[in-house]
Amino acid sequence: MANILELLSSPGLDAVRPLVGPLDAGEVTGVRLEPRPDRLAAIPAGTVAVLLAPVPGHLLDVAVRDAAAAGAAALVLTGVTEAPHGLPAEVTATARALAERGRVAVLYADGDLAALVVAVERAVAGSAADALARVAAAAREVTAVAGDPDRVAAAAGRALGVPVELRAAGPGEEGATAAGPDGEIRLAAPARPGHAGAAVRSVLALAALAAAGGGHGDVPVRSRGRLLAELLVAPQDQAARLAARGRALALPVDGWHIALRVEAGGLDASNRPKALDAVMSQALTLLRTWDGAAALPGTAAAPSAPAPQAADTVQWNAALVDDALVLLSTWPADPGSDGRRATLARARRVVDRLAGLRPEAGLRCGVGSPHRGPLGIRTSAREARAAVPRGAGPVVAAHDAVGLDRMLLEWYASDTAREAVSELLAPVLALGPERAEPLLRTLQGYLDHNNSPARAADALHLHRNAVGARIRKIVQLTGADLNEPDVRLALQLACRAGLSAPPNEPGPPRTPPAPAHRT
């Protein structure tokens, strides 16, 4: 054991808290229970001296000075009163200065002092007992965060007292590898001699398996997630085959489904998948718990949503599709209006919680309607996509109750409708998706607000001049007369249907056709 900093990572020393003084000043050689602070000057160098009784402030100054003069590694205080500033009241400014100058750490511990001494002796000796204690601690910690490689590596590092990193091992390092559902997991840590080295090797092997395999059925959950993503984007004629695979993986494809679609509009396209992947497990944890107060650390409790059915009758799965996170709730029977309201309420709480953790992501969420069976998954997901708010106002919205968006999606599902939309918007689509989509969204906002540039600018968070410039560009490209009611209606339908189209279906703005020649 090299120093106090490494000592404090040892199992059984969780209750020891550093107060003042350096933690890496010298080597720890042993531990000693000391009932009399006036005998500290005689302790061996490198000793961790544990005082059995509280020491008043004026005597603590002397104790720290004597411990430093003897070359002690640390002085452990017990039974002291904590002051408002966070340090025990007995730790004076003089004691702090003496600890820094004398290179001795001052610590605080409560609880079983005999167990504390045993833990220090075990850690200092680097015995087989210490190695076994570290492996046992790692087994508890890494399994609690299984399936999250970053947190598993951190937990393994805490148990071992050395850094554990997600990478291949280099020269002079120990390593472990395990095959997971998303690829191979590699962990590396510094090599240690003797029993400590055995602990490093054992913990790395355990941690690699935990990181790759996941906990609480995480492997099948991830497999179901990938299948759900495939089901959402595959051609409709493949739905039956994918549904059979889903049943084999316990994906409840035959139930009633309500889809949530979460988009990160505040991030550029290159950063969205990583950000959404990072929040996916947090979202699932919250959604799978009716009262998600304790699901995310550092967040306040939220009131429970109305629950028309018991929580364990509703299953949640997730997939990353088209730079968005799709969260799918599945019910054993038609959830009806109560289930839809409960799902919407839960979506609002979850997005609000996640937005607090990732404010830069600009999270927005659309909620679909209940639909049954494998094709119902796709339908509800399409509705959720159409419901994602695009302008000012709430960041969570449900598919319209009157069915306008559903009618548009059903209309747009026909080849005739898609061809009409593509022909009408062809000059804009020919600009490519990155340039076409802002124009189409501006046109939709402009038409939705009765050709008012000011109201469209407010809804789209644009300057009025920017709206006017985009509309002039569209008129120039299409030759459309926006004063004609029939033209306005056709363009409005085309924009709404095209921007709400599923990503795998042809049509604007994701698969622009060749430019059409207009006469």
Short mmCIF file of C-alpha atoms in Angstrom, two decimals:
data_model
loop_
_atom_site.label_atom_id
_atom_site.label_comp_id
_atom_site.label_asym_id
_atom_site.label_seq_id
_atom_site.Cartn_x
_atom_site.Cartn_y
_atom_site.Cartn_z
CA MET A 1 0.00 0.00 0.00
CA ALA A 2 1.70 3.20 -1.15
CA ASN A 3 -0.14 6.05 0.59
CA ILE A 4 -3.31 7.21 2.34
CA LEU A 5 -5.10 7.90 -0.95
CA GLU A 6 -4.78 4.26 -2.01
CA LEU A 7 -5.58 3.09 1.50
CA LEU A 8 -8.92 4.86 1.46
CA SER A 9 -9.99 2.84 -1.60
CA SER A 10 -9.77 -0.39 0.42
CA PRO A 11 -12.93 -2.32 1.34
CA GLY A 12 -14.09 -1.60 4.89
CA LEU A 13 -12.78 1.97 4.94
CA ASP A 14 -15.83 3.67 3.46
CA ALA A 15 -16.55 5.48 6.75
CA VAL A 16 -13.14 7.18 6.82
CA ARG A 17 -13.27 10.79 5.63
CA PRO A 18 -10.25 12.99 4.76
CA LEU A 19 -10.24 16.32 6.61
CA VAL A 20 -6.97 18.19 6.06
CA GLY A 21 -3.40 17.43 5.05
CA PRO A 22 -1.93 15.59 2.04
CA LEU A 23 -3.10 12.09 1.15
CA ASP A 24 -0.06 11.10 -0.92
CA ALA A 25 2.81 12.23 1.33
CA GLY A 26 4.39 8.91 2.25
CA GLU A 27 4.11 5.15 2.51
CA VAL A 28 1.74 3.60 5.03
CA THR A 29 3.47 0.91 7.12
CA GLY A 30 0.92 0.03 9.80
CA VAL A 31 -1.97 1.06 12.05
CA ARG A 32 -2.16 1.73 15.77
CA LEU A 33 -4.96 2.46 18.25
CA GLU A 34 -3.75 5.29 20.45
CA PRO A 35 -5.64 6.09 23.67
CA ARG A 36 -3.30 8.94 24.65
CA PRO A 37 -2.45 11.73 22.19
CA ASP A 38 0.59 12.70 24.25
CA ARG A 39 2.31 9.48 23.10
CA LEU A 40 2.08 10.23 19.36
CA ALA A 41 5.68 11.45 19.21
CA ALA A 42 6.85 7.85 19.82
CA ILE A 43 4.86 6.05 17.09
CA PRO A 44 6.75 4.44 14.17
CA ALA A 45 7.04 6.34 10.89
CA GLY A 46 4.30 5.59 8.36
CA THR A 47 1.76 4.66 11.05
CA VAL A 48 -1.95 5.44 10.83
CA ALA A 49 -2.73 6.51 14.37
CA VAL A 50 -6.37 6.12 15.44
CA LEU A 51 -7.22 8.25 18.49
CA LEU A 52 -9.70 6.51 20.77
CA ALA A 53 -11.15 9.67 22.31
CA PRO A 54 -11.98 13.19 21.11
CA VAL A 55 -9.16 15.72 21.39
CA PRO A 56 -9.94 19.38 22.14
CA GLY A 57 -8.77 21.93 19.60
CA HIS A 58 -5.81 23.28 21.59
CA LEU A 59 -4.52 19.74 22.22
CA LEU A 60 -5.16 18.69 18.61
CA ASP A 61 -2.61 21.25 17.45
CA VAL A 62 -0.02 19.52 19.65
CA ALA A 63 -1.15 16.05 18.48
CA VAL A 64 -0.78 16.95 14.82
CA ARG A 65 2.65 18.47 15.48
CA ASP A 66 3.83 15.35 17.35
CA ALA A 67 2.43 13.01 14.67
CA ALA A 68 4.21 14.98 11.96
CA ALA A 69 7.47 14.94 13.93
CA ALA A 70 7.23 11.14 14.24
CA GLY A 71 6.63 10.77 10.48
CA ALA A 72 3.10 9.38 10.88
CA ALA A 73 1.13 8.80 7.70
CA ALA A 74 -2.21 9.86 9.19
CA LEU A 75 -4.01 10.85 12.34
CA VAL A 76 -7.58 9.55 12.59
CA LEU A 77 -10.00 11.53 14.80
CA THR A 78 -13.05 9.90 16.37
CA GLY A 79 -16.11 11.13 18.22
CA VAL A 80 -15.78 14.78 17.23
CA THR A 81 -18.49 17.40 16.73
CA GLU A 82 -18.97 18.70 13.19
CA ALA A 83 -19.08 22.46 12.71
CA PRO A 84 -21.19 24.33 10.08
CA HIS A 85 -18.26 24.71 7.69
CA GLY A 86 -17.99 20.93 7.27
CA LEU A 87 -14.84 20.28 9.34
CA PRO A 88 -14.93 19.04 12.93
CA ALA A 89 -14.98 21.96 15.33
CA GLU A 90 -11.72 20.73 16.86
CA VAL A 91 -9.75 21.16 13.60
CA THR A 92 -8.34 24.65 14.00
CA ALA A 93 -6.57 26.73 11.40
CA THR A 94 -3.33 26.01 13.25
CA ALA A 95 -3.92 22.24 13.06
CA ARG A 96 -4.61 22.55 9.37
CA ALA A 97 -1.37 24.47 8.77
CA LEU A 98 0.61 21.97 10.86
CA ALA A 99 -0.85 19.05 8.87
CA GLU A 100 0.09 20.61 5.55
CA ARG A 101 3.57 21.61 6.67
CA GLY A 102 4.26 18.33 8.47
CA ARG A 103 2.90 16.21 5.58
CA VAL A 104 0.49 14.23 7.74
CA ALA A 105 -3.14 13.51 6.78
CA VAL A 106 -5.87 14.18 9.33
CA LEU A 107 -8.87 11.88 8.85
CA TYR A 108 -12.18 11.29 10.61
CA ALA A 109 -13.88 7.94 11.25
CA ASP A 110 -16.90 6.71 13.16
CA GLY A 111 -18.40 3.29 13.75
CA ASP A 112 -16.52 0.10 14.64
CA LEU A 113 -12.89 1.12 15.29
CA ALA A 114 -11.75 -2.49 15.64
CA ALA A 115 -13.06 -3.25 12.14
CA LEU A 116 -11.31 -0.11 10.93
CA VAL A 117 -7.96 -1.32 12.31
CA VAL A 118 -8.43 -4.76 10.76
CA ALA A 119 -9.25 -3.22 7.37
CA VAL A 120 -6.16 -0.98 7.48
CA GLU A 121 -3.88 -3.87 8.52
CA ARG A 122 -5.29 -6.03 5.76
CA ALA A 123 -4.79 -3.30 3.16
CA VAL A 124 -1.27 -2.45 4.32
CA ALA A 125 -0.22 -6.09 4.23
CA GLY A 126 -1.65 -6.59 0.73
CA SER A 127 -2.65 -10.06 1.85
CA ALA A 128 -4.90 -12.62 0.25
CA ALA A 129 -7.63 -11.40 2.61
CA ASP A 130 -7.34 -7.89 1.16
CA ALA A 131 -7.47 -9.24 -2.38
CA LEU A 132 -10.55 -11.30 -1.55
CA ALA A 133 -12.24 -8.29 0.09
CA ARG A 134 -11.61 -6.21 -3.03
CA VAL A 135 -13.05 -8.91 -5.29
CA ALA A 136 -16.12 -9.18 -3.04
CA ALA A 137 -16.60 -5.40 -3.09
CA ALA A 138 -16.23 -5.32 -6.87
CA ALA A 139 -18.78 -8.13 -7.25
CA ARG A 140 -21.33 -6.04 -5.37
CA GLU A 141 -20.60 -2.79 -7.18
CA VAL A 142 -20.14 -3.84 -10.81
CA THR A 143 -23.22 -6.07 -10.87
CA ALA A 144 -25.30 -3.15 -9.61
CA VAL A 145 -24.41 -1.14 -12.74
CA ALA A 146 -24.10 -4.06 -15.18
CA GLY A 147 -24.69 -3.18 -18.80
CA ASP A 148 -23.20 0.32 -18.48
CA PRO A 149 -19.48 -0.05 -19.39
CA ASP A 150 -18.46 3.40 -18.13
CA ARG A 151 -20.04 2.93 -14.72
CA VAL A 152 -18.75 -0.64 -14.48
CA ALA A 153 -15.19 0.56 -15.13
CA ALA A 154 -15.56 3.26 -12.47
CA ALA A 155 -16.95 0.77 -9.92
CA ALA A 156 -14.12 -1.68 -10.60
CA GLY A 157 -11.57 1.11 -10.19
CA ARG A 158 -13.04 2.10 -6.83
CA ALA A 159 -12.88 -1.48 -5.55
CA LEU A 160 -9.29 -1.98 -6.73
CA GLY A 161 -7.95 1.45 -5.85
CA VAL A 162 -6.42 1.81 -9.32
CA PRO A 163 -7.80 3.36 -12.54
CA VAL A 164 -9.75 0.96 -14.77
CA GLU A 165 -10.23 2.13 -18.37
CA LEU A 166 -12.31 1.01 -21.34
CA ARG A 167 -9.52 0.11 -23.74
CA ALA A 168 -7.10 -2.66 -24.64
CA ALA A 169 -4.32 -3.31 -22.12
CA GLY A 170 -0.85 -2.00 -22.91
CA PRO A 171 2.62 -3.02 -21.71
CA GLY A 172 2.80 -3.40 -17.94
CA GLU A 173 -0.99 -3.59 -17.61
CA GLU A 174 -3.59 -6.25 -16.92
CA GLY A 175 -6.52 -6.61 -19.29
CA ALA A 176 -9.80 -8.47 -19.78
CA THR A 177 -12.11 -8.89 -22.77
CA ALA A 178 -15.71 -10.03 -23.13
CA ALA A 179 -18.06 -10.20 -26.11
CA GLY A 180 -21.22 -8.17 -25.67
CA PRO A 181 -24.33 -7.55 -27.79
CA ASP A 182 -22.86 -4.30 -29.13
CA GLY A 183 -19.32 -5.55 -29.71
CA GLU A 184 -16.28 -6.48 -27.68
CA ILE A 185 -15.64 -4.88 -24.28
CA ARG A 186 -11.98 -4.35 -23.30
CA LEU A 187 -10.82 -3.23 -19.86
CA ALA A 188 -7.31 -2.30 -18.72
CA ALA A 189 -5.72 -1.51 -15.34
CA PRO A 190 -2.16 -1.18 -14.00
CA ALA A 191 -0.51 -4.49 -13.09
CA ARG A 192 0.10 -5.09 -9.37
CA PRO A 193 2.37 -7.63 -7.67
CA GLY A 194 1.31 -10.58 -5.53
CA HIS A 195 -2.20 -10.89 -4.16
CA ALA A 196 -3.06 -7.38 -5.34
CA GLY A 197 -2.33 -8.50 -8.91
CA ALA A 198 -4.62 -11.50 -8.48
CA ALA A 199 -7.37 -9.13 -7.34
CA VAL A 200 -6.84 -6.90 -10.40
CA ARG A 201 -7.08 -9.85 -12.79
CA SER A 202 -10.17 -11.28 -11.09
CA VAL A 203 -12.02 -7.97 -10.90
CA LEU A 204 -11.22 -7.08 -14.53
CA ALA A 205 -12.61 -10.41 -15.73
CA LEU A 206 -15.77 -9.95 -13.67
CA ALA A 207 -16.16 -6.32 -14.76
CA ALA A 208 -15.74 -7.13 -18.46
CA LEU A 209 -18.50 -9.74 -18.25
CA ALA A 210 -20.77 -7.35 -16.36
CA ALA A 211 -20.13 -4.50 -18.81
CA ALA A 212 -20.71 -6.69 -21.85
CA GLY A 213 -23.55 -8.83 -20.59
CA GLY A 214 -25.60 -6.37 -18.59
CA GLY A 215 -27.86 -7.06 -15.67
CA HIS A 216 -31.50 -7.86 -15.06
CA GLY A 217 -31.92 -9.40 -18.51
CA ASP A 218 -30.18 -6.55 -20.29
CA VAL A 219 -28.87 -8.69 -23.16
CA PRO A 220 -32.35 -9.72 -24.34
CA VAL A 221 -33.50 -6.15 -23.76
CA ARG A 222 -30.83 -4.85 -26.12
CA SER A 223 -31.67 -7.56 -28.65
CA ARG A 224 -35.32 -6.56 -28.46
CA GLY A 225 -34.29 -2.95 -28.97
CA ARG A 226 -32.43 -3.76 -32.16
CA LEU A 227 -35.35 -5.84 -33.44
CA LEU A 228 -37.76 -3.01 -32.60
CA ALA A 229 -35.61 -0.61 -34.63
CA GLU A 230 -35.65 -3.04 -37.55
CA LEU A 231 -39.42 -3.45 -37.29
CA LEU A 232 -39.91 0.31 -37.43
CA VAL A 233 -37.85 0.88 -40.58
CA ALA A 234 -38.23 -2.35 -42.56
CA PRO A 235 -40.66 -2.60 -45.52
CA GLN A 236 -44.16 -3.54 -44.50
CA ASP A 237 -44.02 -6.93 -46.24
CA GLN A 238 -41.28 -8.00 -43.81
CA ALA A 239 -43.35 -7.21 -40.71
CA ALA A 240 -44.65 -10.78 -40.32
CA ARG A 241 -41.14 -12.27 -40.31
CA LEU A 242 -39.89 -9.67 -37.84
CA ALA A 243 -42.94 -10.18 -35.62
CA ALA A 244 -42.11 -13.90 -35.36
CA ARG A 245 -38.56 -13.03 -34.29
CA GLY A 246 -39.97 -10.58 -31.78
CA ARG A 247 -42.13 -13.25 -30.17
CA ALA A 248 -39.06 -15.49 -29.84
CA LEU A 249 -37.25 -12.66 -28.03
CA ALA A 250 -40.26 -11.90 -25.80
CA LEU A 251 -40.92 -8.59 -27.55
CA PRO A 252 -44.68 -8.19 -27.00
CA VAL A 253 -45.56 -7.42 -30.61
CA ASP A 254 -49.16 -8.67 -30.31
CA GLY A 255 -50.28 -6.27 -27.59
CA TRP A 256 -51.60 -2.73 -27.74
CA HIS A 257 -48.87 -0.16 -28.31
CA ILE A 258 -48.37 3.55 -27.61
CA ALA A 259 -45.14 5.00 -29.04
CA LEU A 260 -43.17 7.99 -27.79
CA ARG A 261 -40.65 9.68 -30.07
CA VAL A 262 -37.95 11.83 -28.47
CA GLU A 263 -35.83 14.12 -30.67
CA ALA A 264 -32.81 16.22 -29.73
CA GLY A 265 -33.37 19.29 -31.88
CA GLY A 266 -30.81 21.34 -30.00
CA LEU A 267 -27.88 19.23 -31.23
CA ASP A 268 -26.39 18.86 -34.67
CA ALA A 269 -26.90 15.59 -36.54
CA SER A 270 -23.50 14.17 -35.61
CA ASN A 271 -24.15 14.46 -31.85
CA ARG A 272 -27.78 13.38 -31.65
CA PRO A 273 -27.33 9.56 -31.69
CA LYS A 274 -24.76 9.61 -28.88
CA ALA A 275 -26.84 11.96 -26.72
CA LEU A 276 -30.04 9.96 -27.21
CA ASP A 277 -28.25 6.69 -26.54
CA ALA A 278 -26.98 8.19 -23.29
CA VAL A 279 -30.50 9.07 -22.08
CA MET A 280 -32.19 5.89 -23.33
CA SER A 281 -31.48 3.78 -20.23
CA GLN A 282 -32.46 6.68 -17.96
CA ALA A 283 -35.73 7.12 -19.84
CA LEU A 284 -36.51 3.40 -19.61
CA THR A 285 -35.74 3.39 -15.89
CA LEU A 286 -38.16 6.25 -15.30
CA LEU A 287 -40.88 4.90 -17.56
CA ARG A 288 -40.74 1.43 -16.02
CA THR A 289 -41.38 2.95 -12.59
CA TRP A 290 -44.70 4.67 -11.97
CA ASP A 291 -43.05 6.78 -9.27
CA GLY A 292 -39.68 7.67 -10.84
CA ALA A 293 -38.52 9.81 -7.92
CA ALA A 294 -35.50 7.67 -7.08
CA ALA A 295 -34.64 6.54 -10.57
CA LEU A 296 -32.16 9.28 -11.38
CA PRO A 297 -29.72 10.60 -8.80
CA GLY A 298 -29.93 14.26 -7.94
CA THR A 299 -33.49 14.74 -9.13
CA ALA A 300 -36.53 15.74 -7.14
CA ALA A 301 -39.50 13.51 -6.64
CA ALA A 302 -42.41 13.75 -9.02
CA PRO A 303 -46.03 12.91 -8.30
CA SER A 304 -47.23 9.58 -9.58
CA ALA A 305 -49.16 9.48 -12.83
CA PRO A 306 -52.63 8.03 -12.94
CA ALA A 307 -52.28 4.29 -13.49
CA PRO A 308 -55.27 2.59 -15.08
CA GLN A 309 -53.42 -0.73 -14.83
CA ALA A 310 -50.70 -2.08 -12.57
CA ALA A 311 -47.17 -1.07 -13.56
CA ASP A 312 -46.06 -4.63 -14.21
CA THR A 313 -48.74 -5.09 -16.88
CA VAL A 314 -47.19 -2.38 -19.10
CA GLN A 315 -43.92 -3.24 -20.84
CA TRP A 316 -41.44 -0.68 -22.15
CA ASN A 317 -38.87 -1.13 -24.91
CA ALA A 318 -36.69 1.37 -26.75
CA ALA A 319 -34.82 1.79 -30.03
CA LEU A 320 -32.76 4.46 -31.74
CA VAL A 321 -34.29 5.13 -35.15
CA ASP A 322 -33.56 7.92 -37.61
CA ASP A 323 -31.65 10.13 -35.11
CA ALA A 324 -34.53 9.81 -32.64
CA LEU A 325 -35.32 7.71 -29.59
CA VAL A 326 -38.51 5.65 -29.87
CA LEU A 327 -39.94 4.45 -26.55
CA LEU A 328 -42.69 1.85 -26.91
CA SER A 329 -45.23 1.02 -24.20
CA THR A 330 -47.16 -2.21 -24.69
CA TRP A 331 -50.43 -2.99 -22.94
CA PRO A 332 -52.19 -6.39 -22.67
CA ALA A 333 -55.53 -4.79 -23.63
CA ASP A 334 -56.71 -1.59 -25.23
CA PRO A 335 -55.57 1.15 -22.80
CA GLY A 336 -58.27 3.50 -24.01
CA SER A 337 -58.34 7.19 -23.22
CA ASP A 338 -57.20 6.68 -19.62
CA GLY A 339 -54.08 4.83 -20.71
CA ARG A 340 -53.32 7.43 -23.33
CA ARG A 341 -53.64 10.26 -20.79
CA ALA A 342 -51.45 8.39 -18.31
CA THR A 343 -48.80 7.79 -20.98
CA LEU A 344 -48.85 11.44 -22.01
CA ALA A 345 -48.48 12.54 -18.37
CA ARG A 346 -45.57 10.19 -17.87
CA ALA A 347 -43.92 11.37 -21.10
CA ARG A 348 -44.10 14.96 -19.87
CA ARG A 349 -42.46 14.09 -16.55
CA VAL A 350 -39.75 12.01 -18.17
CA VAL A 351 -38.87 14.60 -20.80
CA ASP A 352 -38.86 17.30 -18.14
CA ARG A 353 -36.48 15.21 -16.01
CA LEU A 354 -34.18 14.37 -18.92
CA ALA A 355 -34.20 17.96 -20.14
CA GLY A 356 -32.93 19.01 -16.73
CA LEU A 357 -30.01 16.62 -17.13
CA ARG A 358 -29.31 17.48 -20.77
CA PRO A 359 -30.60 21.04 -21.32
CA GLU A 360 -28.40 21.53 -24.38
CA ALA A 361 -30.14 18.67 -26.23
CA GLY A 362 -33.42 20.56 -26.80
CA LEU A 363 -35.50 17.42 -26.20
CA ARG A 364 -38.99 17.27 -27.69
CA CYS A 365 -41.43 14.38 -27.64
CA GLY A 366 -44.42 13.23 -29.62
CA VAL A 367 -46.90 10.62 -28.32
CA GLY A 368 -48.85 8.34 -30.63
CA SER A 369 -52.27 6.74 -30.20
CA PRO A 370 -52.91 3.13 -29.09
CA HIS A 371 -52.74 0.56 -31.89
CA ARG A 372 -52.66 -3.21 -31.85
CA GLY A 373 -50.21 -5.76 -33.25
CA PRO A 374 -46.94 -5.48 -35.19
CA LEU A 375 -48.34 -2.98 -37.67
CA GLY A 376 -49.78 -1.02 -34.75
CA ILE A 377 -46.22 -0.42 -33.54
CA ARG A 378 -45.37 1.22 -36.83
CA THR A 379 -48.60 3.23 -36.93
CA SER A 380 -48.22 4.60 -33.42
CA ALA A 381 -44.57 5.45 -34.12
CA ARG A 382 -45.58 7.37 -37.26
CA GLU A 383 -48.17 9.26 -35.25
CA ALA A 384 -45.61 10.06 -32.56
CA ARG A 385 -43.28 11.42 -35.24
CA ALA A 386 -46.02 13.65 -36.59
CA ALA A 387 -46.85 14.86 -33.07
CA VAL A 388 -43.31 16.03 -32.14
CA PRO A 389 -43.66 19.79 -31.52
CA ARG A 390 -41.74 21.89 -34.06
CA GLY A 391 -42.33 25.47 -32.94
CA ALA A 392 -42.88 27.40 -29.74
CA GLY A 393 -44.99 26.03 -26.94
CA PRO A 394 -45.01 22.70 -25.07
CA VAL A 395 -42.15 20.29 -25.72
CA VAL A 396 -44.41 17.22 -25.43
CA ALA A 397 -47.50 16.77 -27.58
CA ALA A 398 -49.86 13.92 -28.38
CA HIS A 399 -51.17 12.85 -31.76
CA ASP A 400 -54.22 14.98 -32.52
CA ALA A 401 -57.42 13.66 -31.03
CA VAL A 402 -59.56 14.60 -34.05
CA GLY A 403 -57.44 12.41 -36.33
CA LEU A 404 -56.19 15.01 -38.82
CA ASP A 405 -52.61 13.79 -38.69
CA ARG A 406 -53.78 10.19 -38.95
CA MET A 407 -55.83 11.01 -42.05
CA LEU A 408 -52.84 12.78 -43.60
CA LEU A 409 -50.57 9.81 -42.91
CA GLU A 410 -53.10 7.38 -44.38
CA TRP A 411 -53.51 9.64 -47.41
CA TYR A 412 -49.77 9.95 -47.82
CA ALA A 413 -49.38 6.15 -47.65
CA SER A 414 -50.82 5.88 -51.18
CA ASP A 415 -48.48 5.99 -54.18
CA THR A 416 -50.68 8.61 -55.86
CA ALA A 417 -50.42 10.99 -52.91
CA ARG A 418 -46.64 10.58 -52.61
CA GLU A 419 -46.19 11.23 -56.32
CA ALA A 420 -48.37 14.34 -56.11
CA VAL A 421 -46.41 15.69 -53.15
CA SER A 422 -43.08 14.94 -54.80
CA GLU A 423 -44.11 16.67 -58.02
CA LEU A 424 -45.50 19.72 -56.24
CA LEU A 425 -42.39 20.20 -54.07
CA ALA A 426 -39.81 18.84 -56.53
CA PRO A 427 -37.88 22.12 -57.10
CA VAL A 428 -37.47 22.56 -53.33
CA LEU A 429 -36.58 18.90 -52.71
CA ALA A 430 -33.94 19.08 -55.43
CA LEU A 431 -31.92 21.33 -53.09
CA GLY A 432 -31.21 18.32 -50.87
CA PRO A 433 -32.54 17.44 -47.40
CA GLU A 434 -30.39 19.91 -45.45
CA ARG A 435 -31.60 22.91 -47.47
CA ALA A 436 -35.09 21.68 -48.30
CA GLU A 437 -36.37 20.87 -44.82
CA PRO A 438 -35.99 24.41 -43.36
CA LEU A 439 -37.79 25.81 -46.40
CA LEU A 440 -40.64 23.32 -46.08
CA ARG A 441 -41.04 23.94 -42.34
CA THR A 442 -41.11 27.69 -42.98
CA LEU A 443 -43.70 27.23 -45.72
CA GLN A 444 -45.85 25.07 -43.45
CA GLY A 445 -45.67 27.64 -40.63
CA TYR A 446 -46.45 30.47 -43.04
CA LEU A 447 -49.50 28.67 -44.46
CA ASP A 448 -50.67 27.50 -41.01
CA HIS A 449 -50.75 31.15 -39.91
CA ASN A 450 -52.77 32.42 -42.87
CA ASN A 451 -49.81 33.80 -44.83
CA SER A 452 -48.68 35.93 -41.88
CA PRO A 453 -44.86 36.36 -41.83
CA ALA A 454 -44.95 37.85 -38.33
CA ARG A 455 -46.96 35.03 -36.74
CA ALA A 456 -44.94 32.40 -38.58
CA ALA A 457 -41.71 34.04 -37.41
CA ASP A 458 -42.89 33.87 -33.78
CA ALA A 459 -43.85 30.20 -34.08
CA LEU A 460 -40.62 29.23 -35.84
CA HIS A 461 -38.30 31.41 -33.70
CA LEU A 462 -37.08 33.21 -36.81
CA HIS A 463 -36.77 36.83 -37.77
CA ARG A 464 -39.65 38.07 -39.88
CA ASN A 465 -37.24 38.96 -42.69
CA ALA A 466 -35.91 35.37 -42.70
CA VAL A 467 -39.43 34.04 -43.13
CA GLY A 468 -40.06 36.45 -45.99
CA ALA A 469 -36.80 35.51 -47.71
CA ARG A 470 -37.58 31.80 -47.49
CA ILE A 471 -41.10 32.23 -48.81
CA ARG A 472 -39.82 34.27 -51.75
CA LYS A 473 -37.29 31.51 -52.44
CA ILE A 474 -40.05 28.88 -52.44
CA VAL A 475 -42.27 30.95 -54.75
CA GLN A 476 -39.31 31.49 -57.08
CA LEU A 477 -38.55 27.77 -57.18
CA THR A 478 -42.10 26.43 -57.51
CA GLY A 479 -43.87 29.24 -59.32
CA ALA A 480 -46.76 28.76 -56.89
CA ASP A 481 -49.30 31.55 -56.35
CA LEU A 482 -49.81 31.57 -52.59
CA ASN A 483 -52.84 33.86 -52.97
CA GLU A 484 -54.79 31.02 -54.61
CA PRO A 485 -56.75 29.00 -51.98
CA ASP A 486 -56.41 25.71 -53.88
CA VAL A 487 -52.64 26.17 -54.22
CA ARG A 488 -52.30 27.03 -50.53
CA LEU A 489 -54.28 23.94 -49.50
CA ALA A 490 -52.28 21.66 -51.78
CA LEU A 491 -48.97 23.01 -50.47
CA GLN A 492 -50.14 22.81 -46.87
CA LEU A 493 -51.14 19.17 -47.25
CA ALA A 494 -47.90 18.41 -49.08
CA CYS A 495 -45.77 20.00 -46.34
CA ARG A 496 -47.60 18.32 -43.50
CA ALA A 497 -47.61 14.89 -45.10
CA GLY A 498 -44.07 15.12 -46.40
CA LEU A 499 -42.52 16.31 -43.14
CA SER A 500 -44.44 13.62 -41.21
CA ALA A 501 -43.48 10.77 -43.55
CA PRO A 502 -41.73 7.76 -41.98
CA PRO A 503 -38.01 7.76 -42.78
CA ASN A 504 -38.10 4.46 -44.64
CA GLU A 505 -40.84 5.54 -47.05
CA PRO A 506 -40.01 7.46 -50.20
CA GLY A 507 -40.96 11.08 -50.34
CA PRO A 508 -39.96 14.46 -48.98
CA PRO A 509 -37.78 15.58 -47.50
CA ARG A 510 -35.53 12.58 -46.91
CA THR A 511 -35.44 11.06 -50.38
CA PRO A 512 -35.71 13.97 -52.80
CA PRO A 513 -36.70 13.10 -56.36
CA ALA A 514 -35.09 14.53 -59.45
CA PRO A 515 -36.07 18.10 -60.32
CA ALA A 516 -39.29 18.39 -62.29
CA HIS A 517 -39.49 20.68 -65.31
CA ARG A 518 -42.28 23.16 -65.00
CA THR A 519 -43.82 25.01 -67.86
#
